[in-house]
PDB file of C-alpha atoms in Angstrom:
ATOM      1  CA  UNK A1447      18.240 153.373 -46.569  1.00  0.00           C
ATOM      2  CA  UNK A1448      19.368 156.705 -47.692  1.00  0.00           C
ATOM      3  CA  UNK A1449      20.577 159.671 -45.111  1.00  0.00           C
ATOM      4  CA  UNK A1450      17.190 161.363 -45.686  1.00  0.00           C
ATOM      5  CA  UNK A1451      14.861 158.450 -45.047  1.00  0.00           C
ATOM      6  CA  UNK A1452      17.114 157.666 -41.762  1.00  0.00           C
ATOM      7  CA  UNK A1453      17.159 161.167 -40.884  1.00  0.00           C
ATOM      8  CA  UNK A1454      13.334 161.516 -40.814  1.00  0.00           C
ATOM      9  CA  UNK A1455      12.827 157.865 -39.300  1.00  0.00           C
ATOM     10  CA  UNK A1456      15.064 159.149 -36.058  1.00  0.00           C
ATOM     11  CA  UNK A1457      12.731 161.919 -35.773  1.00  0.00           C
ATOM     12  CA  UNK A1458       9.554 159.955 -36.164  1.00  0.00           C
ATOM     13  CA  UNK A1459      11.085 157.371 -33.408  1.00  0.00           C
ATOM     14  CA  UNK A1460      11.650 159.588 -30.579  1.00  0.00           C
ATOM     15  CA  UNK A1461       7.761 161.809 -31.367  1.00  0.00           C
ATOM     16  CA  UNK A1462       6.396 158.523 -31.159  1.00  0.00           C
ATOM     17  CA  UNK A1463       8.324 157.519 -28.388  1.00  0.00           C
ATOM     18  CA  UNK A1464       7.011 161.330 -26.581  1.00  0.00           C
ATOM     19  CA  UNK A1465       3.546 159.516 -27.405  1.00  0.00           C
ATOM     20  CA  UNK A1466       4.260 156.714 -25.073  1.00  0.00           C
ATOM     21  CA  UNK A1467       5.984 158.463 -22.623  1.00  0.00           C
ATOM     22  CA  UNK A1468       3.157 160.152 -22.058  1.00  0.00           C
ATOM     23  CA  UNK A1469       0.439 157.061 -22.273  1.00  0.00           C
ATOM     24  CA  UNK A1470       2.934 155.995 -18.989  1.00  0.00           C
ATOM     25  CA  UNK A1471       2.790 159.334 -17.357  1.00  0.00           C
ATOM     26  CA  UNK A1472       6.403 160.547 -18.099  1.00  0.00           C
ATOM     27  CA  UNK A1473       5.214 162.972 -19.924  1.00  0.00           C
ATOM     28  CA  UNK A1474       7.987 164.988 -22.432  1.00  0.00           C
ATOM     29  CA  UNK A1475       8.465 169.069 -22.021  1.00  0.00           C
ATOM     30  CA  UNK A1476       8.349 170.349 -25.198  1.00  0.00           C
ATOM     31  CA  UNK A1477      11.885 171.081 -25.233  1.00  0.00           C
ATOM     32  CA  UNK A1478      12.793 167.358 -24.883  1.00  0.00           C
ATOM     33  CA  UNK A1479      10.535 166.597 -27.219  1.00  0.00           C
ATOM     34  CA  UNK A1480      11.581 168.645 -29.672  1.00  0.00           C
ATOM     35  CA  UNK A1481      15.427 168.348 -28.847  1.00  0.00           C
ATOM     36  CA  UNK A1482      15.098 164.550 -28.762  1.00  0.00           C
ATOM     37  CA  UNK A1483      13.621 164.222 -31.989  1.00  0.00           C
ATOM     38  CA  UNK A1484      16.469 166.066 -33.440  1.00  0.00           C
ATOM     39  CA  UNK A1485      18.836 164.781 -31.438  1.00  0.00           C
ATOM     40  CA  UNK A1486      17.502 161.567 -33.030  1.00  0.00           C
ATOM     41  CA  UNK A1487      17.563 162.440 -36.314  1.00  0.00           C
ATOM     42  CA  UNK A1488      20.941 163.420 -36.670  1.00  0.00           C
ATOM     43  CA  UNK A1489      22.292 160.245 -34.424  1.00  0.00           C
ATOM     44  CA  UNK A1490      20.247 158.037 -37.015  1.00  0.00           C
ATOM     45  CA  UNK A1491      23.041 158.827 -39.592  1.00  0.00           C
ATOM     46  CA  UNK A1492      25.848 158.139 -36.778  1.00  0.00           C
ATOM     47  CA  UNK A1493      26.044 154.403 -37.962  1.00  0.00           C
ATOM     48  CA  UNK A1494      27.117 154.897 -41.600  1.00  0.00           C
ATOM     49  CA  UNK A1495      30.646 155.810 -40.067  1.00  0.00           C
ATOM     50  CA  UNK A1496      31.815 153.420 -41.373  1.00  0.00           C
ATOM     51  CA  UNK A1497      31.497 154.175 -44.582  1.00  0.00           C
ATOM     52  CA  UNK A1498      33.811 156.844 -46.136  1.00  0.00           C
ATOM     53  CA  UNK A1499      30.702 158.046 -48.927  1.00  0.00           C
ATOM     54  CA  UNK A1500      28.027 158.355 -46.601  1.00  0.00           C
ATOM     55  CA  UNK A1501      26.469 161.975 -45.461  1.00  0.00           C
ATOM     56  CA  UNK A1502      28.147 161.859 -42.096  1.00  0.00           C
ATOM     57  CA  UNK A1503      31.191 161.852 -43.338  1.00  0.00           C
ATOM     58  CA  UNK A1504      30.996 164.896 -44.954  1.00  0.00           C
ATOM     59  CA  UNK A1505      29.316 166.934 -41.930  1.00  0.00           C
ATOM     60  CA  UNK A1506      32.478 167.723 -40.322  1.00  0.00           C
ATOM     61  CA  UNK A1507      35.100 168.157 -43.177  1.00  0.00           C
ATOM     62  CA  UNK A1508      38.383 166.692 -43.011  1.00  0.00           C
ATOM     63  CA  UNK A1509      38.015 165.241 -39.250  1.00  0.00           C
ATOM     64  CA  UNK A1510      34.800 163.269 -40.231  1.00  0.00           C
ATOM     65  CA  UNK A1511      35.972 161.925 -43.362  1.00  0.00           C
ATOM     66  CA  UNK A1512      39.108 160.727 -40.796  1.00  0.00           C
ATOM     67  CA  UNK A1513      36.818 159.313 -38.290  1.00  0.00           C
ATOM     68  CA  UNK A1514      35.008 157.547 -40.970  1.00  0.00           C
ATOM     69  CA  UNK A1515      38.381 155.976 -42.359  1.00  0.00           C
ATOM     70  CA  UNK A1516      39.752 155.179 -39.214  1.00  0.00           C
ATOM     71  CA  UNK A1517      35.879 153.437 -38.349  1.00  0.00           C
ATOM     72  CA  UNK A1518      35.929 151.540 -41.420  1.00  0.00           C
ATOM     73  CA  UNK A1519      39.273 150.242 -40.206  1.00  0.00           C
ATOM     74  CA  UNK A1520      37.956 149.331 -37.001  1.00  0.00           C
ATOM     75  CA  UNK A1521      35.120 147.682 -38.368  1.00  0.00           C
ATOM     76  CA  UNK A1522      36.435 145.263 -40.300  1.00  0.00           C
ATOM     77  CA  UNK A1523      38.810 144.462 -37.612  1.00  0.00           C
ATOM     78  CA  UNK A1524      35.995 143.816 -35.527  1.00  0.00           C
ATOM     79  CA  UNK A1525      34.247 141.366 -38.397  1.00  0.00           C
ATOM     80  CA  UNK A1526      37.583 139.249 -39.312  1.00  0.00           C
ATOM     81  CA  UNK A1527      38.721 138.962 -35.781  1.00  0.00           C
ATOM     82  CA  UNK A1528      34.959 137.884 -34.621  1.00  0.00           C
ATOM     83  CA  UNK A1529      33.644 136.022 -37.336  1.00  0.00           C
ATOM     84  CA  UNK A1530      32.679 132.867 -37.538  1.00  0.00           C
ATOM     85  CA  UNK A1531      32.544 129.941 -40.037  1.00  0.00           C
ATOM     86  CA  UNK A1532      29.304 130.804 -41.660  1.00  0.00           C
ATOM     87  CA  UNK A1533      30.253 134.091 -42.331  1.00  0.00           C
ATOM     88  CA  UNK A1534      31.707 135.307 -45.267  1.00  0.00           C
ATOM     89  CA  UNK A1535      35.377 134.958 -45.004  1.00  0.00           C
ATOM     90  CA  UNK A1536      36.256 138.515 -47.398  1.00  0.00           C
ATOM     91  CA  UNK A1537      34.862 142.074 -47.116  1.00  0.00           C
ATOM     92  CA  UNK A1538      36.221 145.042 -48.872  1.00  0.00           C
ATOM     93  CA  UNK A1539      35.626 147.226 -45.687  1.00  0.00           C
ATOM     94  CA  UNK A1540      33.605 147.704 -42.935  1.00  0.00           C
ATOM     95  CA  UNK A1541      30.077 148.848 -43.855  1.00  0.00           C
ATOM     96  CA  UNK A1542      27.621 147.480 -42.026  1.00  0.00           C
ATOM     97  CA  UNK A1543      29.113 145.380 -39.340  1.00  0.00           C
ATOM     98  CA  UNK A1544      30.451 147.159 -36.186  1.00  0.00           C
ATOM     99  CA  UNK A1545      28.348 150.298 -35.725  1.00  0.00           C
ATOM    100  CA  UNK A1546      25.226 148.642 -37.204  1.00  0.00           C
ATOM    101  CA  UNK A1547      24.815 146.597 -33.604  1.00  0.00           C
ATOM    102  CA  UNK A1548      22.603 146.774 -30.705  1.00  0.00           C
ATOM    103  CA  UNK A1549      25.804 146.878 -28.519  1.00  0.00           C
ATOM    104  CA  UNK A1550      27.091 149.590 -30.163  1.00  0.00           C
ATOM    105  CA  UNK A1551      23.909 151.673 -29.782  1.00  0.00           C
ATOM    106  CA  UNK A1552      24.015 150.803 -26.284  1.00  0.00           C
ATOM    107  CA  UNK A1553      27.693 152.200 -25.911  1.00  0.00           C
ATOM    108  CA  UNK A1554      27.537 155.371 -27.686  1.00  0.00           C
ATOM    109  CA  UNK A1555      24.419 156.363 -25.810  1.00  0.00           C
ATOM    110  CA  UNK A1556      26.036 155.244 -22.557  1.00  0.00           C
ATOM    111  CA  UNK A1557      28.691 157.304 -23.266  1.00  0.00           C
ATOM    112  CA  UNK A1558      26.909 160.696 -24.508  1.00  0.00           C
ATOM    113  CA  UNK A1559      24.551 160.239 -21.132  1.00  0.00           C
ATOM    114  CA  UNK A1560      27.529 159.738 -19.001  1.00  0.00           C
ATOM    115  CA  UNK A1561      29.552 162.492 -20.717  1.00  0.00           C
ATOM    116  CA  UNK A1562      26.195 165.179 -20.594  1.00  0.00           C
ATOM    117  CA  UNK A1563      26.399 164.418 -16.313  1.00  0.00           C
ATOM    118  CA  UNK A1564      30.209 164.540 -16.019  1.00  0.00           C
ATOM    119  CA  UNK A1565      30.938 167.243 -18.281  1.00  0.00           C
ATOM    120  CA  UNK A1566      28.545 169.813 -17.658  1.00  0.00           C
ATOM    121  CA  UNK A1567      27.325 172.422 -19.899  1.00  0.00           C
ATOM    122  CA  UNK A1568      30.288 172.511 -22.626  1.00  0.00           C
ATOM    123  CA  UNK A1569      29.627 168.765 -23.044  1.00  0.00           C
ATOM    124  CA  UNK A1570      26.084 168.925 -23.873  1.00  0.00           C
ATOM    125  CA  UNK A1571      26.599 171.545 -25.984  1.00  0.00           C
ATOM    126  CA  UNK A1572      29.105 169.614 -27.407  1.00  0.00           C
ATOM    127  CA  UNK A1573      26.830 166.544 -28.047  1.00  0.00           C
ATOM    128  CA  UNK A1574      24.136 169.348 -29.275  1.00  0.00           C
ATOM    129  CA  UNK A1575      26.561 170.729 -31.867  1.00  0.00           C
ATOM    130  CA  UNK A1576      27.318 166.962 -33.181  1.00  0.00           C
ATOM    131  CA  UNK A1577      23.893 165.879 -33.901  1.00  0.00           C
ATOM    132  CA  UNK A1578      22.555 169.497 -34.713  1.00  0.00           C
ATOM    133  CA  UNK A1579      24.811 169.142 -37.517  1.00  0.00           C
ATOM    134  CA  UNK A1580      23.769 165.377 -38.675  1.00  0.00           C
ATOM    135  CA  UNK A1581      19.957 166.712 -38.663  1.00  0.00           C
ATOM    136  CA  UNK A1582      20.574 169.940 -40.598  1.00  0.00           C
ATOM    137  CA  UNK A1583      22.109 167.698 -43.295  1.00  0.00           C
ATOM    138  CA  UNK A1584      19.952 164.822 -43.075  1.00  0.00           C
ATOM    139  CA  UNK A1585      16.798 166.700 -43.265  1.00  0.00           C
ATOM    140  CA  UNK A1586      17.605 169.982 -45.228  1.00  0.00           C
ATOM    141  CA  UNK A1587      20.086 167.525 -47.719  1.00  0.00           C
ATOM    142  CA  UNK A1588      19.022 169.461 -50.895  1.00  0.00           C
ATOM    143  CA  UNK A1589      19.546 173.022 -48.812  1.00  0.00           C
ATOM    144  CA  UNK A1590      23.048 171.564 -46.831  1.00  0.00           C
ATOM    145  CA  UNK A1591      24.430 170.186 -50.357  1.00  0.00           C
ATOM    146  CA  UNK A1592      24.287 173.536 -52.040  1.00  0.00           C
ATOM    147  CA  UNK A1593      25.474 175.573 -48.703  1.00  0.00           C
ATOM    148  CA  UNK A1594      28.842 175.800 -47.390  1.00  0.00           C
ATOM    149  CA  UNK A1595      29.957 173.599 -44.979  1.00  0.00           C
ATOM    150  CA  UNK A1596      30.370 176.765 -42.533  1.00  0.00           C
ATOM    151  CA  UNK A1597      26.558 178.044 -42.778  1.00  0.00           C
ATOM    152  CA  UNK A1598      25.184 174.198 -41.568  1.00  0.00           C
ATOM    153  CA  UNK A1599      27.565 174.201 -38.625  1.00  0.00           C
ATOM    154  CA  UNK A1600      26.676 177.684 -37.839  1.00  0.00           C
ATOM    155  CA  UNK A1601      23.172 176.640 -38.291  1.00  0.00           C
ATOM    156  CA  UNK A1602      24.063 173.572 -35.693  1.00  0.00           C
ATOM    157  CA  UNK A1603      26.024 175.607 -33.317  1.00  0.00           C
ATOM    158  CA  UNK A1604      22.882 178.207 -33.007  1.00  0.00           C
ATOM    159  CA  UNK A1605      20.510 175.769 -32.815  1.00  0.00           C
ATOM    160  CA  UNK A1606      22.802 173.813 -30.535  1.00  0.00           C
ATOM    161  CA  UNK A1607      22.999 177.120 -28.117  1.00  0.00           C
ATOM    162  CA  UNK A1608      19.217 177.904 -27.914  1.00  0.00           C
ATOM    163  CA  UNK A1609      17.837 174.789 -26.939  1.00  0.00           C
ATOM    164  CA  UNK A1610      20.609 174.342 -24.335  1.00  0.00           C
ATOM    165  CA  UNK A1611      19.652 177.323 -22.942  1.00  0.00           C
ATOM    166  CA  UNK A1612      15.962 176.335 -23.293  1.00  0.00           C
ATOM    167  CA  UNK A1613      16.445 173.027 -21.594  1.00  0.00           C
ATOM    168  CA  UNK A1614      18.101 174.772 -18.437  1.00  0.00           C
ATOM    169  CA  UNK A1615      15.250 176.522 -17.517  1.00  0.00           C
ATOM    170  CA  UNK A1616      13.097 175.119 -14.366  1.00  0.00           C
ATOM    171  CA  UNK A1617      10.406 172.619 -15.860  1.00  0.00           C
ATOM    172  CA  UNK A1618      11.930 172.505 -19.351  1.00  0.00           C
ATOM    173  CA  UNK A1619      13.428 169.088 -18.977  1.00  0.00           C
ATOM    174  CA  UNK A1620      17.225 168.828 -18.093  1.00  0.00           C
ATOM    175  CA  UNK A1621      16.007 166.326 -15.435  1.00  0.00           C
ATOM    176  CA  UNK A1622      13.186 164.757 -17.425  1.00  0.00           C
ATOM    177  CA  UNK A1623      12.801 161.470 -16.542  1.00  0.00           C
ATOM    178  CA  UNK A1624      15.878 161.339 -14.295  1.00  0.00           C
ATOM    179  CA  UNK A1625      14.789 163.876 -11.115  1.00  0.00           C
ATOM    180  CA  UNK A1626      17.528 163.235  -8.723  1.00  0.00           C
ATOM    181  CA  UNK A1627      20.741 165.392  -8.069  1.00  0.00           C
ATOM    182  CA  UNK A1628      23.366 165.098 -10.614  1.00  0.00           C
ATOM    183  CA  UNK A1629      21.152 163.286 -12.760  1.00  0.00           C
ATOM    184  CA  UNK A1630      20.823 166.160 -15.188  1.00  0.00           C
ATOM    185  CA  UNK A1631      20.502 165.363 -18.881  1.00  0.00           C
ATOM    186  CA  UNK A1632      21.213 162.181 -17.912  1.00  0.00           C
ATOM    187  CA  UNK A1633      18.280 161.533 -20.735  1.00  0.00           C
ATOM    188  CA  UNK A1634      19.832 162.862 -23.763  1.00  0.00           C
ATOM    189  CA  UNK A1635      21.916 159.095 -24.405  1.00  0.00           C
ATOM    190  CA  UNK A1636      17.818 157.551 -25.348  1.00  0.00           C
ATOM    191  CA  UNK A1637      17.492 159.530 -28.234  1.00  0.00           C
ATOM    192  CA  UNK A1638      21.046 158.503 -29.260  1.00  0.00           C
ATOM    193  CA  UNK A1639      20.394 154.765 -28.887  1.00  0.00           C
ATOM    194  CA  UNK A1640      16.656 154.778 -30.569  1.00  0.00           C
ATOM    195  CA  UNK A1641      18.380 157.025 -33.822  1.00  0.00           C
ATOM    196  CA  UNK A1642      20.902 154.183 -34.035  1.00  0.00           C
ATOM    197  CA  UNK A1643      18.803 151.257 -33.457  1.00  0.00           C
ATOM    198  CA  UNK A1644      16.180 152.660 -35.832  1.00  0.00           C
ATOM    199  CA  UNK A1645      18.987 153.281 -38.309  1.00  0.00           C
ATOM    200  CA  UNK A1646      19.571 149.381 -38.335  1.00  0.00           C
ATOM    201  CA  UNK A1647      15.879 148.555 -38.743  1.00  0.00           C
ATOM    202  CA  UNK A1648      15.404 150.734 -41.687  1.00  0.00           C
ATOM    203  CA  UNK A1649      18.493 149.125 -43.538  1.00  0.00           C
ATOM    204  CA  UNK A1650      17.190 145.220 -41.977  1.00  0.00           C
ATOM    205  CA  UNK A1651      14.395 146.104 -44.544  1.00  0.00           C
ATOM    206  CA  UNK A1652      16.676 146.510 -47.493  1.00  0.00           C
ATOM    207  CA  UNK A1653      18.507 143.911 -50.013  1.00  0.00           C
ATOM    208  CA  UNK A1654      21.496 143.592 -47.596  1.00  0.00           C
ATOM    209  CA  UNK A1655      20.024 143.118 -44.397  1.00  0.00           C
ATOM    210  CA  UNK A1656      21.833 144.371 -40.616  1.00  0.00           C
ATOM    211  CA  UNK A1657      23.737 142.474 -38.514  1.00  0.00           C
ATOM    212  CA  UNK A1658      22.062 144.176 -35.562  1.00  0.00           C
ATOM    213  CA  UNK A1659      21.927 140.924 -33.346  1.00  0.00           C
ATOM    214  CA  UNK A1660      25.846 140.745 -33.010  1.00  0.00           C
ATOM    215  CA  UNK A1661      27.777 140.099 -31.328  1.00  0.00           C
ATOM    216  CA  UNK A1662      25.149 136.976 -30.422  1.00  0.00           C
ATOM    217  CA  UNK A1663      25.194 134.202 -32.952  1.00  0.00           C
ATOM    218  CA  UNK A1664      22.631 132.989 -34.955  1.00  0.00           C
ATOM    219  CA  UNK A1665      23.512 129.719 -36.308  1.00  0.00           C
ATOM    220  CA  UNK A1666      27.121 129.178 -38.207  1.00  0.00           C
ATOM    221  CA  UNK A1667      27.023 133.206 -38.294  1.00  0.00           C
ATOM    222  CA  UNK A1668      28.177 136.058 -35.935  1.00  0.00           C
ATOM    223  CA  UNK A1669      27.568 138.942 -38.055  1.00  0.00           C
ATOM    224  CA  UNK A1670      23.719 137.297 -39.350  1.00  0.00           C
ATOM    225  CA  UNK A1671      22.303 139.961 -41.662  1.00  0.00           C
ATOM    226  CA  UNK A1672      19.052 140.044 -40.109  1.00  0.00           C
ATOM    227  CA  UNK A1673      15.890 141.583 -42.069  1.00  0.00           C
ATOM    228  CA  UNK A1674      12.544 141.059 -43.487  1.00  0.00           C
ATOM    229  CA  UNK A1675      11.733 137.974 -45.649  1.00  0.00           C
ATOM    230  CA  UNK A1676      14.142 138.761 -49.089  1.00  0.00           C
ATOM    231  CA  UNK A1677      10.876 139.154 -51.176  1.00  0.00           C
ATOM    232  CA  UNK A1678       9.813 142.540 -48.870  1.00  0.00           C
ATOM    233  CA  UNK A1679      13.114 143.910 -49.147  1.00  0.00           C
ATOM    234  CA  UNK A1680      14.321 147.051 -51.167  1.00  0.00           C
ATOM    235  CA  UNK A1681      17.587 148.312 -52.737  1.00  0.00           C
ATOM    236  CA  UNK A1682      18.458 151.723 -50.757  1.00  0.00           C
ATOM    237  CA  UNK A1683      17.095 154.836 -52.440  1.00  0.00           C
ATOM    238  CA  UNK A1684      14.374 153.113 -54.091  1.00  0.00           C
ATOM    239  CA  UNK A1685      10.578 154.466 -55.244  1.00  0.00           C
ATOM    240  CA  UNK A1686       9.639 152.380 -51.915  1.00  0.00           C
ATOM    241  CA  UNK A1687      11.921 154.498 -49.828  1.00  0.00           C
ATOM    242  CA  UNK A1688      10.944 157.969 -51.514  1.00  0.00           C
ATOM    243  CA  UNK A1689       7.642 157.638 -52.446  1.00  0.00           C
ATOM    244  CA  UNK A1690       6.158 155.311 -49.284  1.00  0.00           C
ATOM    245  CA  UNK A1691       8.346 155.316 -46.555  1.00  0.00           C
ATOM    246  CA  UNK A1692       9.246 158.768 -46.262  1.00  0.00           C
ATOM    247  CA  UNK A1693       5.648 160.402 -46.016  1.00  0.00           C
ATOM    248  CA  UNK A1694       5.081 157.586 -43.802  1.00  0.00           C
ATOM    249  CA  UNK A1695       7.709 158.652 -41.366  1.00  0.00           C
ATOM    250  CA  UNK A1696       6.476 162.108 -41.963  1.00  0.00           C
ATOM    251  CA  UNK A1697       2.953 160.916 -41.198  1.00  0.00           C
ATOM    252  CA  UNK A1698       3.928 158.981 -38.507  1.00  0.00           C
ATOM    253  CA  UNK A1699       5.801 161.505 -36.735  1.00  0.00           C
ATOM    254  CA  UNK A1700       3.086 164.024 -37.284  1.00  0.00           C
ATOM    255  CA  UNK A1701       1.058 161.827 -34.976  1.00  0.00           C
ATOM    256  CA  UNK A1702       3.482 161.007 -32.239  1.00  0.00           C
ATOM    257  CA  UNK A1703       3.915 164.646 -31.965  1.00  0.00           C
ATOM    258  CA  UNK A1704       0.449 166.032 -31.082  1.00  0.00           C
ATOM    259  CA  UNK A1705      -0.178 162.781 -29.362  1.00  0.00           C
ATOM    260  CA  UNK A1706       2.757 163.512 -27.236  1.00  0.00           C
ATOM    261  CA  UNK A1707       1.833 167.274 -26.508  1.00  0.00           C
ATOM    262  CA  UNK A1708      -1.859 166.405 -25.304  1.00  0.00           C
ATOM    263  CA  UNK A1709      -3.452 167.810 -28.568  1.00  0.00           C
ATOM    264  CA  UNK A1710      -5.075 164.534 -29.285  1.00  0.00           C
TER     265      UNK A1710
END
């Protein structure tokens, strides 16, 4: 799928995941809520980092497009040194093998929870800033293409600064779901993981496929494209993906949302 439609399928995750948070009586602040979904939304472009065209690697200017090369490089390291017979043996790159995993989802939200705990406030912030950033230009893409690069990451960093200092207050979530000392924000790696797993589902549906199972093998193959039986699947930025999927998400979300807030 295209950065939009991933973008609003992040968001739609984590307001559906507030819904059953709640049915289980973990019930999400508003804050988290709102922060998560977000938070979601911009880590649900995080996996196209490996690919030097893709939104992401735009957000950040010359260092993204850098990271991008040096994870395309990376990537397809990964697939030729781990691949096995029933895989294809050539790839011009990377895209869609490495950071289109379950284990890689896994990692990077390991990492962002265990870097919010250790670091302290700069580091959530930090984290906040990054995926800020990825939602401004996944959901405002018409507004973020025709605006400097400067007014989105201002836009990130101020959004990125409020909700931090919403979060800190007593009852607005820094310990949701994790209520023991030290265990602040220990949380905001979920919304991380579910962006980038629900990243990989939304391109298992198209003509392509995700090798999200890796690194376990499926057959003769390591990096199995899993996905929807070929006849259900769609090229990326297809009518399907504008015209049904999107409002879906948008629906979808909609519902997770008040759900989630006790409205319904």
């Amino acid at each position: 799928m295209m950065g939009p439609a991933h973008s609003l399928s992040g968001a739609a995750a984590w307001l559906g995941a507030g819904a059953v948070a709640s049915a289980l009586g973990h019930e999400m602040p508003w804050p988290v809520l709102v922060a998560g979904a977000l938070i979601s939304s911009g880590a649900a472009l995080a996996p196209d980092l490996d690919h030097k065209a893709a939104t992401i690697s735009r957000a950040f200017g010359p260092i993204s497009r850098w990271v991008c090369a040096l994870v395309d490089a990376l990537s397809h390291f990964a697939y030729r040194s781990t691949r096995l017979k029933g895989d294809p043996s050539s790839r011009s790159g990377g895209h869609r093998t490495l950071t289109h995993t379950w284990l890689w989802a896994v990692l990077i939200g390991a990492g962002a929870s265990a870097l919010a705990v250790k670091g302290g406030r700069w580091a959530v912030l930090g984290i906040l800033f990054v995926h800020m950033v990825l939602a401004v230009e996944g959901l405002l893409w018409r507004a973020a293409r025709v605006s400097s690069d400067v007014l989105v990451w201002l836009l990130g960093a101020f959004a990125a600064w409020t909700l931090a200092g919403i979060l800190d207050e007593p009852g607005h979530g820094a310990n949701w779901l994790f209520t023991d000392p030290g265990q602040d924000y220990l949380w905001l790696g979920l919304p991380i993981v579910l962006g980038a797993l629900v990243h990989d589902l939304g391109d298992a549906i198209t003509v392509s496929g995700c090798p999200i199972l890796w690194p376990i093998p499926v057959g003769r193959k390591r990096w199995y494209a899993f996905g929807t039986p070929k006849p259900m699947r769609f090229r990326a930025g297809s009518w399907v993906e504008v015209k049904i999927l999107m409002p879906l998400f948008m629906i979808l979300g909609g519902l997770g949302g008040v759900v989630a807030l006790g409205v319904l």
